[in-house]
CSV table of C-alpha atoms in Angstrom, one decimal:
chain,number,residue,atom,x,y,z
P,1,MET,CA,7.0,12.2,16.5
P,2,ALA,CA,9.5,10.4,18.8
P,3,LEU,CA,8.3,7.0,17.5
P,4,GLN,CA,8.8,8.1,13.9
P,5,ASP,CA,12.4,8.7,14.9
P,6,LYS,CA,12.8,5.5,16.8
P,7,TYR,CA,11.5,3.5,13.7
P,8,ALA,CA,13.0,5.8,11.1
P,9,GLU,CA,15.3,3.1,9.8
P,10,LEU,CA,12.3,0.8,9.4
P,11,LEU,CA,10.2,3.4,7.6
P,12,GLN,CA,13.2,4.2,5.3
P,13,THR,CA,13.7,0.5,4.6
P,14,ALA,CA,10.1,0.0,3.8
P,15,THR,CA,10.3,2.9,1.3
P,16,THR,CA,13.5,1.5,-0.2
P,17,LEU,CA,11.9,-2.0,-0.6
P,18,GLY,CA,9.0,-0.4,-2.4
P,19,VAL,CA,6.3,-1.3,0.0
P,20,ALA,CA,3.0,-0.3,-1.7
P,21,ASN,CA,0.5,2.1,-0.1
P,22,LEU,CA,3.0,2.7,2.8
P,23,ALA,CA,1.3,4.8,5.4
P,24,SER,CA,2.2,5.6,9.0
P,25,SER,CA,0.6,7.5,11.8
P,26,GLU,CA,1.2,7.8,15.5
P,27,GLN,CA,-1.7,7.5,17.9
P,28,ASN,CA,-1.8,7.1,21.7
P,29,GLY,CA,1.8,6.1,21.9
P,30,VAL,CA,1.7,3.6,19.1
P,31,LEU,CA,3.1,4.0,15.7
P,32,HIS,CA,0.8,2.4,13.1
P,33,ILE,CA,2.4,1.3,9.8
P,34,SER,CA,0.5,-0.3,7.0
P,35,GLY,CA,1.4,-1.4,3.4
P,36,THR,CA,2.0,-4.3,1.1
P,37,ALA,CA,5.4,-5.8,0.8
P,38,LYS,CA,6.5,-7.1,-2.6
P,39,SER,CA,7.7,-10.4,-1.3
P,40,THR,CA,8.0,-12.7,1.8
P,41,ALA,CA,11.7,-11.9,1.9
P,42,ASP,CA,11.0,-8.1,2.2
P,43,TYR,CA,8.3,-8.8,4.8
P,44,ASP,CA,10.8,-10.9,6.8
P,45,ALA,CA,13.5,-8.3,6.5
P,46,LEU,CA,11.1,-5.6,7.9
P,47,TRP,CA,10.2,-7.8,10.8
P,48,ALA,CA,13.8,-8.6,11.6
P,49,LEU,CA,14.5,-4.9,11.6
P,50,TYR,CA,11.6,-4.3,14.0
P,51,ASP,CA,13.1,-6.9,16.3
P,52,LYS,CA,16.5,-5.3,16.0
P,53,ILE,CA,15.2,-1.7,16.8
P,54,ASP,CA,12.9,-2.9,19.6
P,55,PRO,CA,14.5,-6.0,21.1
P,56,ASN,CA,11.9,-8.8,21.4
P,57,MET,CA,9.3,-6.3,20.1
P,58,ALA,CA,8.3,-5.9,23.7
P,59,SER,CA,7.5,-2.2,23.9
P,60,GLY,CA,4.1,-2.5,22.3
P,61,ASP,CA,4.7,0.8,20.5
P,62,LEU,CA,4.6,-0.4,16.9
P,63,MET,CA,1.7,-1.9,15.0
P,64,MET,CA,3.3,-3.2,11.8
P,65,ASN,CA,0.2,-4.2,9.8
P,66,ILE,CA,2.1,-5.1,6.6
P,67,ASP,CA,0.9,-7.8,4.3
P,68,ILE,CA,2.6,-9.5,1.3
P,69,LYS,CA,1.5,-9.0,-2.2
P,70,ALA,CA,-0.4,-12.1,-3.4
P,71,ASP,CA,-3.0,-12.2,-6.1
P,72,ALA,CA,-5.3,-15.1,-6.9
P,73,GLY,CA,-3.3,-17.9,-8.5
P,74,ALA,CA,-0.1,-17.0,-6.5
P,75,GLN,CA,1.9,-19.9,-5.0
P,76,LEU,CA,1.9,-20.1,-1.3
P,77,LYS,CA,4.2,-22.2,1.0
P,78,VAL,CA,2.7,-23.8,4.1
P,79,THR,CA,4.8,-22.4,6.9
P,80,THR,CA,3.5,-24.2,9.9
P,81,GLU,CA,6.1,-25.1,12.6
P,82,SER,CA,6.0,-28.7,11.6
P,83,THR,CA,2.4,-29.9,11.5
P,84,ASN,CA,-0.2,-30.2,8.7
P,85,LEU,CA,-2.3,-27.2,7.9
P,86,ASN,CA,-6.1,-27.8,8.1
P,87,ILE,CA,-8.2,-26.9,5.1
P,88,ARG,CA,-11.7,-26.1,6.1
P,89,SER,CA,-15.1,-25.8,4.5
P,90,THR,CA,-15.8,-22.3,5.9
P,91,PRO,CA,-13.4,-19.5,7.0
P,92,SER,CA,-13.5,-20.4,10.7
P,93,THR,CA,-12.1,-23.0,13.0
P,94,GLU,CA,-15.7,-24.2,13.2
P,95,GLY,CA,-15.5,-25.2,9.6
P,96,GLU,CA,-15.3,-28.9,8.8
P,97,ILE,CA,-11.8,-30.1,7.9
P,98,VAL,CA,-12.0,-31.0,4.2
P,99,GLY,CA,-8.3,-31.5,3.6
P,100,LYS,CA,-4.8,-31.0,4.9
P,101,ALA,CA,-1.7,-29.4,3.4
P,102,ALA,CA,1.7,-30.7,4.6
P,103,HIS,CA,4.4,-28.5,6.2
P,104,ASP,CA,6.4,-26.8,3.4
P,105,GLU,CA,3.8,-27.9,0.7
P,106,VAL,CA,3.1,-25.4,-2.0
P,107,VAL,CA,-0.5,-24.5,-2.6
P,108,THR,CA,-2.4,-22.0,-4.8
P,109,LEU,CA,-4.2,-18.9,-3.6
P,110,VAL,CA,-7.8,-18.8,-4.7
P,111,GLU,CA,-8.8,-15.7,-2.9
P,112,LYS,CA,-7.9,-13.6,0.2
P,113,THR,CA,-11.2,-14.1,2.0
P,114,ASP,CA,-10.2,-11.9,4.9
P,115,ASP,CA,-7.3,-10.9,7.2
P,116,SER,CA,-7.1,-14.3,8.7
P,117,TRP,CA,-8.5,-16.8,6.3
P,118,TRP,CA,-7.5,-17.5,2.7
P,119,LYS,CA,-9.1,-19.8,0.2
P,120,ILE,CA,-6.5,-22.2,-1.2
P,121,ARG,CA,-6.2,-25.1,-3.5
P,122,THR,CA,-3.7,-27.9,-3.2
P,123,ALA,CA,-2.0,-29.7,-6.0
P,124,ASP,CA,-4.4,-32.6,-5.4
P,125,GLY,CA,-7.3,-30.3,-6.0
P,126,GLU,CA,-8.5,-30.0,-2.4
P,127,GLU,CA,-10.0,-26.6,-2.0
P,128,GLY,CA,-11.0,-24.7,1.1
P,129,TYR,CA,-10.1,-22.1,3.7
P,130,ALA,CA,-6.8,-22.1,5.6
P,131,PHE,CA,-5.4,-19.8,8.3
P,132,ALA,CA,-3.4,-17.1,6.5
P,133,GLN,CA,-0.8,-16.9,9.2
P,134,TYR,CA,0.7,-20.2,8.0
P,135,LEU,CA,0.8,-19.3,4.3
P,136,SER,CA,3.7,-17.4,2.8
P,137,PRO,CA,3.6,-16.1,-0.8
P,138,LEU,CA,6.6,-17.4,-2.8
L,1,MET,CA,18.5,42.5,-58.3
L,2,LYS,CA,15.8,39.9,-58.8
L,3,LEU,CA,17.3,37.7,-56.1
L,4,THR,CA,17.5,40.6,-53.7
L,5,LYS,CA,13.8,41.5,-54.4
L,6,LEU,CA,12.8,37.9,-53.8
L,7,LEU,CA,14.8,37.7,-50.6
L,8,LEU,CA,13.3,41.0,-49.4
L,9,ALA,CA,9.8,39.7,-50.2
L,10,VAL,CA,10.5,36.5,-48.2
L,11,VAL,CA,11.9,38.5,-45.3
L,12,VAL,CA,8.9,40.9,-45.3
L,13,SER,CA,6.3,38.2,-45.5
L,14,ALA,CA,8.1,36.1,-42.8
L,15,THR,CA,8.1,39.1,-40.6
L,16,MET,CA,4.5,39.8,-41.3
L,17,LEU,CA,3.6,36.2,-40.5
L,18,PHE,CA,5.7,36.4,-37.4
L,19,VAL,CA,4.2,39.7,-36.3
L,20,SER,CA,0.6,38.6,-37.1
L,21,CYS,CA,1.0,35.3,-35.1
L,22,LYS,CA,3.0,36.4,-32.1
L,23,PRO,CA,0.4,38.6,-30.4
L,24,LYS,CA,-2.3,36.1,-31.3
L,25,ASP,CA,-0.5,33.3,-29.4
L,26,ALA,CA,0.2,35.6,-26.5
L,27,ASP,CA,-3.5,36.6,-26.4
L,28,ILE,CA,-4.6,33.0,-26.5
L,29,LYS,CA,-2.2,32.2,-23.7
L,30,ALA,CA,-3.5,35.0,-21.6
L,31,ASN,CA,-7.1,34.0,-22.2
L,32,VAL,CA,-6.5,30.3,-21.5
L,33,GLU,CA,-4.7,31.3,-18.3
L,34,LYS,CA,-7.5,33.5,-17.3
L,35,ALA,CA,-10.1,30.8,-17.9
L,36,LEU,CA,-8.1,28.3,-15.9
L,37,LYS,CA,-7.4,30.7,-13.0
L,38,ALA,CA,-11.2,31.1,-12.6
L,39,ASP,CA,-11.2,27.6,-11.0
L,40,PRO,CA,-8.6,27.4,-8.1
L,41,THR,CA,-8.2,23.6,-8.7
L,42,MET,CA,-6.7,24.4,-12.1
L,43,ALA,CA,-4.8,27.5,-11.2
L,44,SER,CA,-1.4,25.8,-11.1
L,45,THR,CA,-1.7,24.5,-14.7
L,46,THR,CA,1.0,25.9,-17.0
L,47,VAL,CA,0.1,27.1,-20.5
L,48,ASP,CA,2.1,27.3,-23.6
L,49,VAL,CA,0.8,28.3,-27.0
L,50,LYS,CA,2.4,27.9,-30.4
L,51,ASP,CA,0.5,28.7,-33.6
L,52,GLY,CA,-2.8,28.3,-31.8
L,53,VAL,CA,-1.9,24.9,-30.3
L,54,VAL,CA,-2.1,25.0,-26.6
L,55,THR,CA,0.1,22.8,-24.5
L,56,LEU,CA,-1.0,22.3,-20.9
L,57,GLY,CA,1.4,21.2,-18.2
L,58,GLY,CA,1.6,21.0,-14.4
L,59,GLU,CA,0.0,18.7,-11.9
L,60,CYS,CA,-3.8,18.1,-11.6
L,61,LYS,CA,-5.4,16.6,-8.5
L,62,ASP,CA,-7.3,13.9,-10.5
L,63,ASP,CA,-8.3,12.8,-14.0
L,64,ALA,CA,-11.5,14.8,-13.9
L,65,CYS,CA,-9.5,18.0,-13.2
L,66,LYS,CA,-7.2,17.1,-16.1
L,67,ALA,CA,-10.1,16.6,-18.5
L,68,HIS,CA,-11.7,19.8,-17.3
L,69,CYS,CA,-8.5,21.8,-17.9
L,70,GLU,CA,-8.4,20.5,-21.5
L,71,GLU,CA,-12.1,21.4,-22.1
L,72,THR,CA,-11.6,24.8,-20.6
L,73,ALA,CA,-8.6,25.5,-22.9
L,74,LYS,CA,-10.4,24.2,-26.0
L,75,ALA,CA,-13.3,26.5,-25.4
L,76,VAL,CA,-11.0,29.6,-25.6
L,77,LYS,CA,-11.3,31.5,-28.9
L,78,GLY,CA,-8.5,30.9,-31.4
L,79,VAL,CA,-7.4,27.6,-29.9
L,80,LYS,CA,-6.8,25.0,-32.6
L,81,SER,CA,-6.0,22.1,-30.5
L,82,VAL,CA,-4.8,21.2,-27.0
L,83,VAL,CA,-1.9,19.0,-26.0
L,84,ASN,CA,-2.7,17.9,-22.5
L,85,ASN,CA,0.6,17.1,-20.7
L,86,CYS,CA,-0.9,17.6,-17.2
L,87,THR,CA,0.1,14.9,-14.8
L,88,VAL,CA,-2.2,13.5,-12.2
L,89,ALA,CA,-0.9,13.3,-8.6
L,90,ALA,CA,-1.0,9.8,-7.1
L,91,PRO,CA,-3.7,9.8,-4.4
L,92,PRO,CA,-2.2,9.6,-0.9
L,93,PRO,CA,-2.5,6.2,0.7
L,94,PRO,CA,-5.3,5.9,3.2
L,95,PRO,CA,-4.2,6.0,6.9
L,96,PRO,CA,-3.3,2.7,8.5
L,97,ALA,CA,-6.4,0.7,9.0
L,98,SER,CA,-5.2,-0.4,12.4
L,99,LEU,CA,-5.7,3.1,13.7
L,100,SER,CA,-9.5,2.6,13.9
L,101,THR,CA,-9.6,-1.1,14.6
L,102,THR,CA,-11.2,-2.2,17.9
L,103,ILE,CA,-11.2,-5.6,19.5
L,104,ASP,CA,-14.3,-7.5,18.8
L,105,ALA,CA,-15.3,-11.2,19.1
L,106,ALA,CA,-14.0,-12.0,15.6
L,107,LYS,CA,-10.6,-10.4,16.4
L,108,MET,CA,-10.3,-12.3,19.7
L,109,GLN,CA,-11.1,-15.5,17.8
L,110,GLN,CA,-8.5,-14.7,15.2
L,111,VAL,CA,-5.8,-14.3,17.9
L,112,LYS,CA,-6.9,-17.4,19.7
L,113,ASP,CA,-7.0,-19.4,16.5
L,114,GLY,CA,-3.5,-18.3,15.7
L,115,LEU,CA,-2.2,-19.2,19.2
L,116,LYS,CA,-3.9,-22.6,19.5
L,117,ASP,CA,-0.9,-24.5,18.4
L,118,MET,CA,1.4,-22.7,20.9
L,119,ALA,CA,1.2,-24.7,24.1
L,120,GLY,CA,1.7,-22.7,27.2
L,121,VAL,CA,0.9,-19.3,25.7
L,122,THR,CA,-2.2,-17.6,27.1
L,123,VAL,CA,-4.0,-14.5,26.0
L,124,GLU,CA,-6.4,-12.2,27.9
L,125,PHE,CA,-8.1,-9.2,26.4
L,126,VAL,CA,-7.7,-6.1,28.7
L,127,GLY,CA,-9.2,-2.9,27.4
L,128,ASP,CA,-7.9,-2.4,23.8
L,129,LYS,CA,-5.0,-4.8,24.2
L,130,ALA,CA,-4.3,-8.5,24.0
L,131,VAL,CA,-2.1,-9.4,27.0
L,132,LEU,CA,0.0,-12.5,26.4
L,133,LYS,CA,1.8,-14.6,28.8
L,134,GLY,CA,4.0,-17.7,28.6
L,135,ALA,CA,7.4,-19.0,27.5
L,136,VAL,CA,8.1,-18.9,23.8
L,137,THR,CA,11.0,-19.4,21.4
L,138,LYS,CA,12.4,-16.5,19.3
L,139,ALA,CA,10.5,-17.9,16.3
L,140,GLN,CA,7.3,-18.2,18.2
L,141,ARG,CA,7.6,-14.7,19.4
L,142,MET,CA,7.9,-13.5,15.8
L,143,THR,CA,4.9,-15.5,14.8
L,144,ILE,CA,2.9,-14.1,17.6
L,145,MET,CA,3.8,-10.5,16.8
L,146,GLN,CA,3.0,-11.0,13.1
L,147,LEU,CA,-0.3,-12.6,14.0
L,148,LEU,CA,-1.3,-9.7,16.3
L,149,ALA,CA,-0.3,-7.2,13.6
L,150,SER,CA,-2.3,-8.9,10.9
L,151,ALA,CA,-5.3,-9.0,13.2
L,152,LYS,CA,-4.6,-5.3,13.9
L,153,VAL,CA,-4.7,-6.0,17.7
L,154,LEU,CA,-2.6,-3.9,20.1
L,155,SER,CA,-0.7,-6.0,22.6
L,156,ASP,CA,1.2,-6.2,25.8
L,157,VAL,CA,3.8,-8.9,25.4
L,158,THR,CA,5.9,-8.1,28.5
L,159,GLY,CA,4.6,-11.3,30.0
L,160,LEU,CA,6.3,-13.4,27.3
L,161,THR,CA,9.5,-15.0,28.4
L,162,GLU,CA,12.3,-16.7,26.6
L,163,LYS,CA,11.8,-20.5,26.4
L,164,LYS,CA,14.9,-22.2,27.9
């Protein structure tokens, strides 16, 4: 249970922030944590805490599989580094590019297709799949 | 004298009412408790009886158990009605899904897709881990770790260096 102690502050904060379905379990020297944060701000706070407890998150002893609550119709901000986000016809990089969303543009969530691809719609009505990593619920 | 008689009559009848009800409620309580105890899942239910009205309390493991407690209590002789104040315990969350996730082609693709805009970062899959190498900024490191976590992929990021 040493890892539970190492990341006690993180687990405590997750509880305080009301992370839904919070679960944690240690396996083969890795602490697995899962749950759904209420907001992007909460999510960022937890990740900042992880980086503080384990500098550069280099130990490889925490799997923080926390997502952010977002239902269909939620507003998402495009959080690419600076480039446009491709919108594709299918949930894969093989999919044809059917549109683009600009950096910092706000789009609407249609459905969470899977872990990595979400179906979105832009204000211009372009609809398709985008890489979820670059979408942050507002 | 008349008033005294009347008062006496009231007291006597009240006492009789009290006496006649009290053991009945106690009997009902005992019988309901007995019926509930027969099923270990309902054994912790608390029982209160007043004038034949049974109030159930305590924690049930699920809605079915709660309904079953109520039916069981209703079936006991002498029970007029049941107030079901049992609470249902929230189910424990399932264990983290990443516990049982293994690296497959789709996971590898997901990680590669996420890294494709990060020039100079390479990924290799060794055993159950993604091994990353390259020079990254602080923000990129955060993005990489979040990407790996959302893909539920274990990682070795000791090969990532600070971009100067």
